[in-house]
């Protein structure tokens, strides 16, 4: 069984874990044979993500962690464009990316990327999906 830990790169609050704390926890987890670590952060998802502008908002933290540990690092946080996703996977030691809101808007987005039918998610990062009973995109009928 593959076991992944999801960790905040920082809690971004006074008295919470900071990046150095999180890095130490990741090192301990890796030494104790966890299979992978997903890097996230405290708080709700960032609104107003623009492809190629402010996506991948935890990627700098995740890249630093990936340089220090010997297990796969997964990064979540506002991925919207195939170009930025390919760039981070090519230019860092991050091995995998996680998507949430783009897949709520377009469950078939990975297939669209594979078939070259799309290069950018239609998700506008409004966060309204979090207010619906089943976390559905308000723009999909």
Coordinates of C-alpha atoms in Angstrom, one line a residue:
X1 CA 0.0 0.0 0.0
X2 CA 1.3 3.4 -1.0
X3 CA 1.1 5.9 2.0
X4 CA 1.2 9.7 1.3
X5 CA 1.4 12.4 3.9
X6 CA -0.1 15.8 3.1
X7 CA 1.7 18.7 4.9
X8 CA 1.4 22.4 5.0
X9 CA 4.6 24.0 3.7
X10 CA 3.7 26.6 6.3
X11 CA 0.7 27.3 8.5
X12 CA 1.0 31.0 7.6
X13 CA -0.1 31.9 11.1
X14 CA 1.7 33.1 14.2
X15 CA 2.7 30.2 16.4
X16 CA 2.1 27.6 13.6
X17 CA 4.6 25.5 11.7
X18 CA 6.9 27.5 9.4
X19 CA 8.8 26.2 6.4
X20 CA 11.7 25.0 8.5
X21 CA 9.4 23.1 10.8
X22 CA 7.7 21.5 7.8
X23 CA 10.9 20.6 6.1
X24 CA 12.1 18.8 9.3
X25 CA 8.8 16.9 9.5
X26 CA 9.2 15.9 5.8
X27 CA 12.8 14.7 6.5
X28 CA 11.6 12.6 9.4
X29 CA 8.7 11.1 7.3
X30 CA 11.1 10.2 4.5
X31 CA 13.6 8.6 6.8
X32 CA 10.8 6.5 8.2
X33 CA 9.7 5.2 4.8
X34 CA 6.6 7.2 3.9
X35 CA 6.1 6.7 0.2
X36 CA 5.5 10.3 -0.8
X37 CA 4.6 13.7 0.5
X38 CA 2.1 16.2 -0.9
X39 CA 2.9 19.8 -0.1
X40 CA 0.0 22.2 0.5
X41 CA -0.6 25.1 2.8
X42 CA -2.9 26.4 5.5
X43 CA -6.1 28.2 4.5
X44 CA -8.6 28.1 1.7
X45 CA -7.7 27.9 -1.9
X46 CA -6.4 31.1 -3.4
X47 CA -9.0 32.9 -5.6
X48 CA -8.2 34.6 -8.9
X49 CA -5.6 32.3 -10.2
X50 CA -4.5 33.2 -13.8
X51 CA -2.7 30.7 -16.0
X52 CA 1.0 31.5 -16.3
X53 CA 0.7 34.4 -13.8
X54 CA 0.2 33.2 -10.2
X55 CA -0.4 29.4 -10.4
X56 CA 1.5 26.8 -8.5
X57 CA 1.6 29.0 -5.4
X58 CA 3.2 26.3 -3.2
X59 CA 5.8 25.2 -5.9
X60 CA 8.7 27.1 -4.4
X61 CA 8.2 25.4 -1.1
X62 CA 7.6 22.0 -2.7
X63 CA 10.7 22.4 -4.9
X64 CA 12.9 23.1 -1.8
X65 CA 11.5 20.1 0.0
X66 CA 12.0 17.9 -3.1
X67 CA 15.7 18.9 -3.2
X68 CA 16.2 17.7 0.4
X69 CA 14.3 14.4 0.6
X70 CA 14.7 11.2 -1.4
X71 CA 11.0 10.3 -1.9
X72 CA 8.5 11.7 -4.4
X73 CA 7.1 15.2 -3.7
X74 CA 3.6 16.1 -4.9
X75 CA 2.7 19.8 -5.3
X76 CA -0.9 21.2 -5.1
X77 CA -1.8 24.8 -5.4
X78 CA -3.5 26.6 -8.2
X79 CA -2.3 24.7 -11.3
X80 CA -4.1 26.0 -14.4
X81 CA -1.9 25.6 -17.5
X82 CA -0.2 22.6 -19.1
X83 CA 2.8 24.8 -19.8
X84 CA 3.4 25.7 -16.2
X85 CA 2.8 22.2 -15.0
X86 CA 5.3 20.8 -17.5
X87 CA 7.8 23.5 -16.6
X88 CA 7.7 22.7 -12.9
X89 CA 8.0 19.0 -13.5
X90 CA 10.9 19.6 -15.9
X91 CA 12.8 22.2 -13.9
X92 CA 12.5 20.9 -10.3
X93 CA 12.7 17.6 -8.4
X94 CA 8.9 17.7 -7.9
X95 CA 7.6 14.4 -9.3
X96 CA 3.8 14.9 -9.3
X97 CA 1.1 17.6 -9.2
X98 CA -2.3 17.6 -7.7
X99 CA -5.3 19.3 -9.1
X100 CA -8.6 20.1 -7.3
X101 CA -10.7 22.9 -8.6
X102 CA -9.8 22.4 -12.3
X103 CA -11.1 18.9 -12.1
X104 CA -14.3 20.1 -10.4
X105 CA -14.8 22.3 -13.4
X106 CA -13.5 19.8 -16.0
X107 CA -13.3 16.2 -14.8
X108 CA -11.9 15.3 -18.2
X109 CA -9.1 17.9 -18.2
X110 CA -6.2 15.4 -18.2
X111 CA -7.7 13.7 -21.3
X112 CA -8.1 17.1 -23.0
X113 CA -4.4 17.8 -22.2
X114 CA -3.4 14.4 -23.6
X115 CA -5.5 14.9 -26.8
X116 CA -4.2 18.5 -27.2
X117 CA -7.7 19.8 -27.0
X118 CA -6.8 22.2 -24.2
X119 CA -3.8 23.8 -22.7
X120 CA -5.5 25.8 -19.9
X121 CA -8.2 24.9 -17.4
X122 CA -11.5 26.7 -17.6
X123 CA -11.5 27.1 -13.8
X124 CA -11.6 30.8 -12.9
X125 CA -10.7 30.2 -9.2
X126 CA -13.9 31.8 -7.9
X127 CA -14.1 29.2 -5.0
X128 CA -17.9 29.1 -5.4
X129 CA -17.6 25.3 -5.8
X130 CA -16.8 25.0 -2.1
X131 CA -20.2 26.6 -1.2
X132 CA -22.3 24.1 -3.2
X133 CA -23.6 20.9 -1.4
X134 CA -21.6 18.5 -3.7
X135 CA -18.7 20.8 -4.5
X136 CA -19.9 21.4 -8.0
X137 CA -18.7 24.1 -10.4
X138 CA -21.4 26.8 -10.6
X139 CA -20.5 27.3 -14.3
X140 CA -21.3 23.7 -15.3
X141 CA -24.9 22.9 -16.0

